[in-house]
Coordinates of C-alpha atoms in Angstrom, one line a residue:
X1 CA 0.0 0.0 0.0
X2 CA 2.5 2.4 1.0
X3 CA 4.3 2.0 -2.6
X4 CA 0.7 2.5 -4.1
X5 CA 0.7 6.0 -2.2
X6 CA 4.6 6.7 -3.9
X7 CA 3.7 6.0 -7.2
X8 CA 0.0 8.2 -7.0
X9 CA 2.5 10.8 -5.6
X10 CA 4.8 10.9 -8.7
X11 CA 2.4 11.0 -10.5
X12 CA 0.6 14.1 -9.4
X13 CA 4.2 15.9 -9.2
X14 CA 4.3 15.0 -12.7
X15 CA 1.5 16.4 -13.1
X16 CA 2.6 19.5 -11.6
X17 CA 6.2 20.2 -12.8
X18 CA 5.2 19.4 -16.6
X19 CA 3.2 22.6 -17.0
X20 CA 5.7 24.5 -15.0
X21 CA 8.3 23.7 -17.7
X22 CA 6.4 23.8 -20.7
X23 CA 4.2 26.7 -20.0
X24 CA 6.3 29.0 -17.7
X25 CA 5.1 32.6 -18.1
X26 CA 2.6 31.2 -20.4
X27 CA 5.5 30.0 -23.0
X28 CA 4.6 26.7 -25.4
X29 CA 6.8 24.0 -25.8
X30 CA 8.1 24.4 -29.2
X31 CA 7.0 21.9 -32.0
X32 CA 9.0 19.7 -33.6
X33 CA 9.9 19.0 -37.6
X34 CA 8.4 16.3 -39.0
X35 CA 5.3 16.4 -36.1
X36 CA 2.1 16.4 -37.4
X37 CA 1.3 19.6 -36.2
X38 CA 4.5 21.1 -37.4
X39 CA 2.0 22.7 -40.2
X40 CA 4.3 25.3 -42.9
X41 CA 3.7 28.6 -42.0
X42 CA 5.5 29.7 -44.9
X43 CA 2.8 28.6 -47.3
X44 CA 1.0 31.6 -46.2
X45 CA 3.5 33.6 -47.0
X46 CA 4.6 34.3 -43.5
X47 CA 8.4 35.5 -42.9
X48 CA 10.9 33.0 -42.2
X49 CA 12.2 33.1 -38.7
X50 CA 15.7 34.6 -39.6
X51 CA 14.1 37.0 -41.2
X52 CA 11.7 38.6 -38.4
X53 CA 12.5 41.8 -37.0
X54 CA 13.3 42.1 -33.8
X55 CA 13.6 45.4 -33.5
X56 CA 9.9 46.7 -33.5
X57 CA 6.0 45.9 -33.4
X58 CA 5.1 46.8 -36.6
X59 CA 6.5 48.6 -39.8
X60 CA 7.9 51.8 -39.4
X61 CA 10.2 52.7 -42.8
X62 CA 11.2 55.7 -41.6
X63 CA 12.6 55.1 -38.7
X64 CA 14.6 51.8 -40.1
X65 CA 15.8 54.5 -43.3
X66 CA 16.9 57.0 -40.0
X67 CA 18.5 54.0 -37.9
X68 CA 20.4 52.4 -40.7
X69 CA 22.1 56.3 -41.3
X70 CA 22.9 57.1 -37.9
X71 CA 24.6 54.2 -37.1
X72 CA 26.4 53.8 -40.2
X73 CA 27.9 57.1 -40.5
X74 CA 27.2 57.9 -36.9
X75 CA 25.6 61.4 -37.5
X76 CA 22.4 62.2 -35.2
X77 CA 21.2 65.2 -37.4
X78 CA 18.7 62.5 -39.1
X79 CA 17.0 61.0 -35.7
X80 CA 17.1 64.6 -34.7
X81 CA 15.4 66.0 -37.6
X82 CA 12.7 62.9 -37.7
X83 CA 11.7 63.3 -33.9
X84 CA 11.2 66.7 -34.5
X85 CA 9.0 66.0 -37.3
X86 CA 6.9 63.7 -35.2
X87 CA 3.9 64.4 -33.6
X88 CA 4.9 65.4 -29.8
X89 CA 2.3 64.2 -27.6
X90 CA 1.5 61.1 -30.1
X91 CA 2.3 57.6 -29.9
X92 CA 4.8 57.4 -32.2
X93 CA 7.1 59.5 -31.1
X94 CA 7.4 57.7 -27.7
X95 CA 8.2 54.7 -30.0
X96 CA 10.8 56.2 -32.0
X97 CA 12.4 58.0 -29.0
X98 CA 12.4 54.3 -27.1
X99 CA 14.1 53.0 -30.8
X100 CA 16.7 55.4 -30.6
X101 CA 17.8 55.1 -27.3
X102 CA 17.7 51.3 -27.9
X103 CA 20.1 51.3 -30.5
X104 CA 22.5 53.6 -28.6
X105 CA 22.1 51.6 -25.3
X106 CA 22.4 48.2 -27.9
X107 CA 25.8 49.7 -29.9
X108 CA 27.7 50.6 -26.0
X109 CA 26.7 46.9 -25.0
X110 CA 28.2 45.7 -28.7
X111 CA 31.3 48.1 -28.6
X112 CA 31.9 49.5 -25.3
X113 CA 35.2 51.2 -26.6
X114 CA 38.3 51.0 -25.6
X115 CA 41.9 52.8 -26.1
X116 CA 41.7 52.2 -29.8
X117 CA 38.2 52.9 -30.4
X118 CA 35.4 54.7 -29.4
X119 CA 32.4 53.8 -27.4
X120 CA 28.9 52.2 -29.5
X121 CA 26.2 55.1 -29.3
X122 CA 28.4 58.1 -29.3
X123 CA 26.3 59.7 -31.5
X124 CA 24.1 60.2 -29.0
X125 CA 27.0 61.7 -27.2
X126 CA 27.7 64.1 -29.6
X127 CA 24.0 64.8 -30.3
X128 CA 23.8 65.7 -26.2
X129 CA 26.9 68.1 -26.2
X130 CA 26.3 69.5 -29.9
X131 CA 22.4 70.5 -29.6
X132 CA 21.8 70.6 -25.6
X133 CA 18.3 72.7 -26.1
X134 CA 17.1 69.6 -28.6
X135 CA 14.5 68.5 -26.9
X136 CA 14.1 65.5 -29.1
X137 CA 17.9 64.2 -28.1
X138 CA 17.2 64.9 -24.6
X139 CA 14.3 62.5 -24.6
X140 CA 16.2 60.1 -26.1
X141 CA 19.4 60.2 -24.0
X142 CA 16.8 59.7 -20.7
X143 CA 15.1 57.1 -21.9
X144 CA 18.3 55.6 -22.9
X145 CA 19.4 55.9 -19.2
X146 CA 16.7 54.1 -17.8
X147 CA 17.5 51.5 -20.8
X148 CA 20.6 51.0 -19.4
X149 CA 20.0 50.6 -16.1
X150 CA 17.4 47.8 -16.7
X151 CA 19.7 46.6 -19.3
X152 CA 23.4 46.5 -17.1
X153 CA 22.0 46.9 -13.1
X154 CA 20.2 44.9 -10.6
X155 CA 17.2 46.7 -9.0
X156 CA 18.1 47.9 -5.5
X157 CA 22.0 47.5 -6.0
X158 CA 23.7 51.2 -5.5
X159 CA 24.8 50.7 -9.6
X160 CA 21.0 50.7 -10.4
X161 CA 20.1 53.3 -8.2
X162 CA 22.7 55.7 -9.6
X163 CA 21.8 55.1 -13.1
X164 CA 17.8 55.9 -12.4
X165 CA 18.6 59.0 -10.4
X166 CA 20.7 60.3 -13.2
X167 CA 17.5 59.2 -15.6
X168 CA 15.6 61.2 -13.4
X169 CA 17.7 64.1 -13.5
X170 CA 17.9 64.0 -17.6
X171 CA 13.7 63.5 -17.6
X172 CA 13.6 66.9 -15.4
X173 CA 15.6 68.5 -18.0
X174 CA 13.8 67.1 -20.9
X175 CA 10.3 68.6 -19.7
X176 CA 12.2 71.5 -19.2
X177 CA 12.7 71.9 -22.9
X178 CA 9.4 71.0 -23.8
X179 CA 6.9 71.9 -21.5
X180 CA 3.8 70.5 -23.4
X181 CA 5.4 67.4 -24.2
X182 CA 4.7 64.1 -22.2
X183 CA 7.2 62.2 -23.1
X184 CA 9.7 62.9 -20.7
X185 CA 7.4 62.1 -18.2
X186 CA 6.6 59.0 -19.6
X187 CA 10.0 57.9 -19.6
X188 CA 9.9 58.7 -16.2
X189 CA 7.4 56.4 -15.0
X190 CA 10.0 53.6 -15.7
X191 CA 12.1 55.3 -13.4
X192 CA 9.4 56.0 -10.4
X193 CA 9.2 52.1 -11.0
X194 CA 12.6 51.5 -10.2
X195 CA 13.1 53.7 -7.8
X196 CA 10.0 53.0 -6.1
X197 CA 8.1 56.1 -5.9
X198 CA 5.6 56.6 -3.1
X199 CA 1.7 55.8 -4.8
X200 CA 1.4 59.8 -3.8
X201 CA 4.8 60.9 -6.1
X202 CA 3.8 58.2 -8.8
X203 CA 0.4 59.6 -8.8
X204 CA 1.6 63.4 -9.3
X205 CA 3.7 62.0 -11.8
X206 CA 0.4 60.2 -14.1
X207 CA -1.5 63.2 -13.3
X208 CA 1.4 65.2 -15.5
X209 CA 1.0 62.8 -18.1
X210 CA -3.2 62.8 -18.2
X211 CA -3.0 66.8 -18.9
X212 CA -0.6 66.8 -22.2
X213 CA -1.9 62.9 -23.4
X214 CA -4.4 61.6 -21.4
X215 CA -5.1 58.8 -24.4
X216 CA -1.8 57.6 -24.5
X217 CA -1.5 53.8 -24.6
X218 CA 2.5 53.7 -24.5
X219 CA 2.0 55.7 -21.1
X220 CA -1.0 53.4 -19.6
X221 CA 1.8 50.4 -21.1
X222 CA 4.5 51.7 -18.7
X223 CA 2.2 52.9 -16.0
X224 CA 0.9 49.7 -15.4
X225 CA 4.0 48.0 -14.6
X226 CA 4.0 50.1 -11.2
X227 CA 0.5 49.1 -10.6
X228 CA 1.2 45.2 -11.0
X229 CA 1.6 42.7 -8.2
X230 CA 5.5 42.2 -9.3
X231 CA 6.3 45.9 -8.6
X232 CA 4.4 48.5 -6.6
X233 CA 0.9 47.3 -6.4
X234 CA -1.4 44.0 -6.6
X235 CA -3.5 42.4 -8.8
X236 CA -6.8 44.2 -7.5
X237 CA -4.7 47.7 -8.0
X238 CA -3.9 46.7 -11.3
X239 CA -6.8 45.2 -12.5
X240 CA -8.4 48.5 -11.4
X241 CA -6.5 50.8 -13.2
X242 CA -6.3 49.0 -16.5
X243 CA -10.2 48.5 -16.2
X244 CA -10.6 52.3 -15.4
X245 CA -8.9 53.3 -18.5
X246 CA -10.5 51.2 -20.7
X247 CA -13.7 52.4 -19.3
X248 CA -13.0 56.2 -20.0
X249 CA -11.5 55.1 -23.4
X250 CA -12.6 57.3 -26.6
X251 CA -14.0 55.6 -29.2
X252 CA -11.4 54.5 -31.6
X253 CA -9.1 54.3 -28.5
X254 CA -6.8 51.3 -28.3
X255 CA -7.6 51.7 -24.2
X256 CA -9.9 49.4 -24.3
X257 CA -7.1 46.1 -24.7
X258 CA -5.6 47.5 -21.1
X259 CA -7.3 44.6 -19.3
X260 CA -5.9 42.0 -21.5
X261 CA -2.0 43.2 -20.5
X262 CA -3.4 43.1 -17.1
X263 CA -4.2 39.8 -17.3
X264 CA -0.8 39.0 -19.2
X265 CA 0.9 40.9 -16.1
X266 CA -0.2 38.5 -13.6
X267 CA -0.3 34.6 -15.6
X268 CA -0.1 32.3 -12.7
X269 CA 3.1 30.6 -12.6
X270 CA 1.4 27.3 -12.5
X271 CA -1.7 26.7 -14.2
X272 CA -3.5 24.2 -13.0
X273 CA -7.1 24.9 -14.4
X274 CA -7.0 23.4 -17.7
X275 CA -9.8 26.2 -19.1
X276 CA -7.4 29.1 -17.9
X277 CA -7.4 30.6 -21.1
X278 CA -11.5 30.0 -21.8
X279 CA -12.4 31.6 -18.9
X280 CA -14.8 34.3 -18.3
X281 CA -11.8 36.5 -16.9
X282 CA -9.4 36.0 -20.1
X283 CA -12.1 35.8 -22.7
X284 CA -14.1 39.1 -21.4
X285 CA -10.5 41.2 -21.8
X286 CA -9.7 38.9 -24.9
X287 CA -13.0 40.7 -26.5
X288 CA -12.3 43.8 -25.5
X289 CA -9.0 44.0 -27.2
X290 CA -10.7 42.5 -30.2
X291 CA -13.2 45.3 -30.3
X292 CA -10.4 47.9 -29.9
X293 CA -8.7 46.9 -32.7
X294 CA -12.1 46.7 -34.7
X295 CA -12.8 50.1 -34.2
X296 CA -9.0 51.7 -34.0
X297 CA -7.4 53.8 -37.4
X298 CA -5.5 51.3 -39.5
X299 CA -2.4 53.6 -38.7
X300 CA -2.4 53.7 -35.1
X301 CA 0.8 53.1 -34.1
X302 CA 0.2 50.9 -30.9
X303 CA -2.2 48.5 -32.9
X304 CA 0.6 46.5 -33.4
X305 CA 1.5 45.6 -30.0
X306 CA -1.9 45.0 -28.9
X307 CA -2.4 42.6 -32.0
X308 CA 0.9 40.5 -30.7
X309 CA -0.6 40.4 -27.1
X310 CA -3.9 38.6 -28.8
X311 CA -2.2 36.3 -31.0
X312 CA -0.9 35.0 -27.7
X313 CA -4.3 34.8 -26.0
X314 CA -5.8 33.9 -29.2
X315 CA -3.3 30.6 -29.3
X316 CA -3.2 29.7 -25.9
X317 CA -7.4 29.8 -26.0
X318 CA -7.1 27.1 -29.2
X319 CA -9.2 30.1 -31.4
X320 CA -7.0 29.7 -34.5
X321 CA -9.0 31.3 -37.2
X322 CA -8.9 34.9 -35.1
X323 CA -5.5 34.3 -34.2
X324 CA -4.5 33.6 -37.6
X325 CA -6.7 36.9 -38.9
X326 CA -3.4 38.9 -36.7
X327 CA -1.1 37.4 -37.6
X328 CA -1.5 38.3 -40.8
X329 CA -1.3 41.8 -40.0
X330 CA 1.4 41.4 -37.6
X331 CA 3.7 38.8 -39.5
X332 CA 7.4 40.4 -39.7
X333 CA 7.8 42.0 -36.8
X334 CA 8.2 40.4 -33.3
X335 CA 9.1 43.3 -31.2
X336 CA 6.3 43.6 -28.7
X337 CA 5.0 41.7 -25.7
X338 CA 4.9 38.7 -24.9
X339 CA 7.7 37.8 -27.6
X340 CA 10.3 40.5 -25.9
X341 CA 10.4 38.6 -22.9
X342 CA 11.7 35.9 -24.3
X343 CA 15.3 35.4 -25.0
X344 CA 14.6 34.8 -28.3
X345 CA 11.7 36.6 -29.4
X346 CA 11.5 35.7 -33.3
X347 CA 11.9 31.9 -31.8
X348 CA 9.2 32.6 -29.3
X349 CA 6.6 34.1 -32.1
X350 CA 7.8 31.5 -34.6
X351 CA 6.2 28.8 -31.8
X352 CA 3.3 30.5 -32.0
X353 CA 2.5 31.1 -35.2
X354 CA 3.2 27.5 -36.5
X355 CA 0.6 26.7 -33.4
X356 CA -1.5 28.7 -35.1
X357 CA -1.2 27.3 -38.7
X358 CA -1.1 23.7 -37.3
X359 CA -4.7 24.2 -35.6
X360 CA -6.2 26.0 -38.2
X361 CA -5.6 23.6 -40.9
X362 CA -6.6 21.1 -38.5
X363 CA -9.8 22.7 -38.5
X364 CA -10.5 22.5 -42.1
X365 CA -8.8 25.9 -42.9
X366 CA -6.3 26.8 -45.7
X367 CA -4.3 29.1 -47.8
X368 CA -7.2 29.6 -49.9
X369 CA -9.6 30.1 -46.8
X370 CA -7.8 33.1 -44.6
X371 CA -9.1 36.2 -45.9
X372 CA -6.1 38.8 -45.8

């Protein structure tokens, strides 16, 4: 009897540790060649793997025709120029200005200089010390502070600290420059989250944000993180503010998919409720984010990002037809949540999407039968 009880209990910690290593954070295990599930994604004419760009959510020429000339000639007069052509307070900007100080923060990690050479990013350097009224390069050269922080510090080690209080200092002057302009605030909000601003100070901080862009997604993005369980806040505290926003949304607002990165926020580690992803809780915010996107401009910038956060839903809740509607939309690019968390992200979406194809042909579906 008492090896009866042994076996039952391997069992059930079988049963336990297998969806803690296939589906940690919600990941899929991946799907293997020759599997009959393995269905080709490429006969959709979906990217190949390689070939996805890891760099942003969704198409934006202008900025990869600015990138590509900075850092080959390593001239900032072009991402000066294009931020400065960009619409302050929209969504856009705050993506090209987190772009920017991505590539610098990626170039000093690449080439962090030496006595033969000089440091990766130092354009960004130059653009600080050349044109230090440029509102646009002081944006950048915050945000890229806080990147690099995150990127080279532990939260609550002295290095971290010292980065994020030198953020801060650089987000103060950037709203100096540009009074109406939320973006330095914004970038602050990832710094209040490291730092750990008091609710009251984080709260003085949003309300800054609400007067110049009280619509902006990319801000309710990066404000939520504070609000989350993981950080500053709980899951009530969370869920609350990502409900309240979708509730005061405009029509046409992409506001109303804030519940479903709420939910994304807070995955249970170990999901032991086989229905997770059918349930009343994940399909409610799953529909809301669908009826954003319905009703949002073909152009908005952030339609992307909320697009990648359903095809994860989408897959995980085994609806393969609407999953495979986004992707074809989204195909190309991978750089958005969830896929960013990983530590390969094209890898990541590439599990996805052959999920996708696999369980839509499955279902009767084709080439010839997705609508594009």
């Amino acid at each position: 009897m008492e090896i009866l009880w042994v076996l039952m209990a391997l069992v059930m910690l079988g049963f336990v540790l297998l969806p803690v290593m296939r589906r940690r954070r919600g990941m899929i295990e991946q799907v293997a060649p020759g599997h009959p599930d393995a269905a080709d994604p490429a006969n959709y004419g979906f990217v190949r793997q390689e070939e996805l760009d890891v760099r942003m959510p969704g198409p934006d020429q202008d900025l990869l025709d600015v990138l590509d000339l900075v850092q080959r000639t390593q001239d900032y007069r072009a991402a000066s120029q294009l931020l400065a052509g960009t619409e302050a307070a929209g969504e856009l900007r705050w993506q090209r200005v987190q772009a920017f100080a991505g590539a610098a923060s990626l170039e000093l990690a690449q080439r962090p200089g030496g006595v033969s050479d000089s440091p990766g990013g130092q354009w960004l350097r130059v653009w600080r010390a050349e044109q230090p009224k440029d509102a646009g390069g002081a944006a950048v050269h915050a945000e890229f502070l806080v990147q690099q922080a995150w990127r080279t510090a532990t939260p609550g080690t002295d290095s971290f600290r010292i980065i994020m209080e030198e953020a801060r200092a650089a987000c103060g002057e950037a709203a100096l420059l540009a009074p109406g302009d939320p973006i330095p605030y914004i970038v602050e909000l990832s710094v209040a989250r490291g730092l750990a601003y008091s609710r009251e100070e984080f709260e003085q901080l949003w309300l800054k944000i609400l007067d110049r862009a009280p619509s902006h997604m990319g801000a309710h993005l990066a404000a939520l993180h504070y609000w989350c369980e993981k950080w500053h806040g709980s899951r009530e505290l969370a869920t609350s503010f990502a409900e309240a926003a979708a509730a005061r949304a405009p029509q046409g607002s992409l506001l109303a998919a804030m519940p479903l990165f709420s939910v994304f926020e807070h995955l249970p580690e170990l999901n032991l409720v086989s229905g997770f992803y059918q349930s009343e809780v994940v399909t409610k915010a799953i529909h809301g984010a669908l009826h954003a996107v319905h009703s949002a401009r073909a152009d908005d910038p952030m339609l992307a990002h909320v697009r990648h956060m359903l095809v994860f839903f989408l897959v995980r809740g085994e609806r393969w037809q609407e999953a495979m509607n986004q992707l074809v939309r989204i195909d190309g690019h991978v750089g958005a949540l969830p896929w960013t968390l990983s530590g390969d992200p094209a890898a990541e979406f590439a599990v996805y999407r052959a999920l996708a194809v696999a369980g839509y042909e499955a279902n009767g579906g084709s080439p010839a039968t997705l609508p594009h």
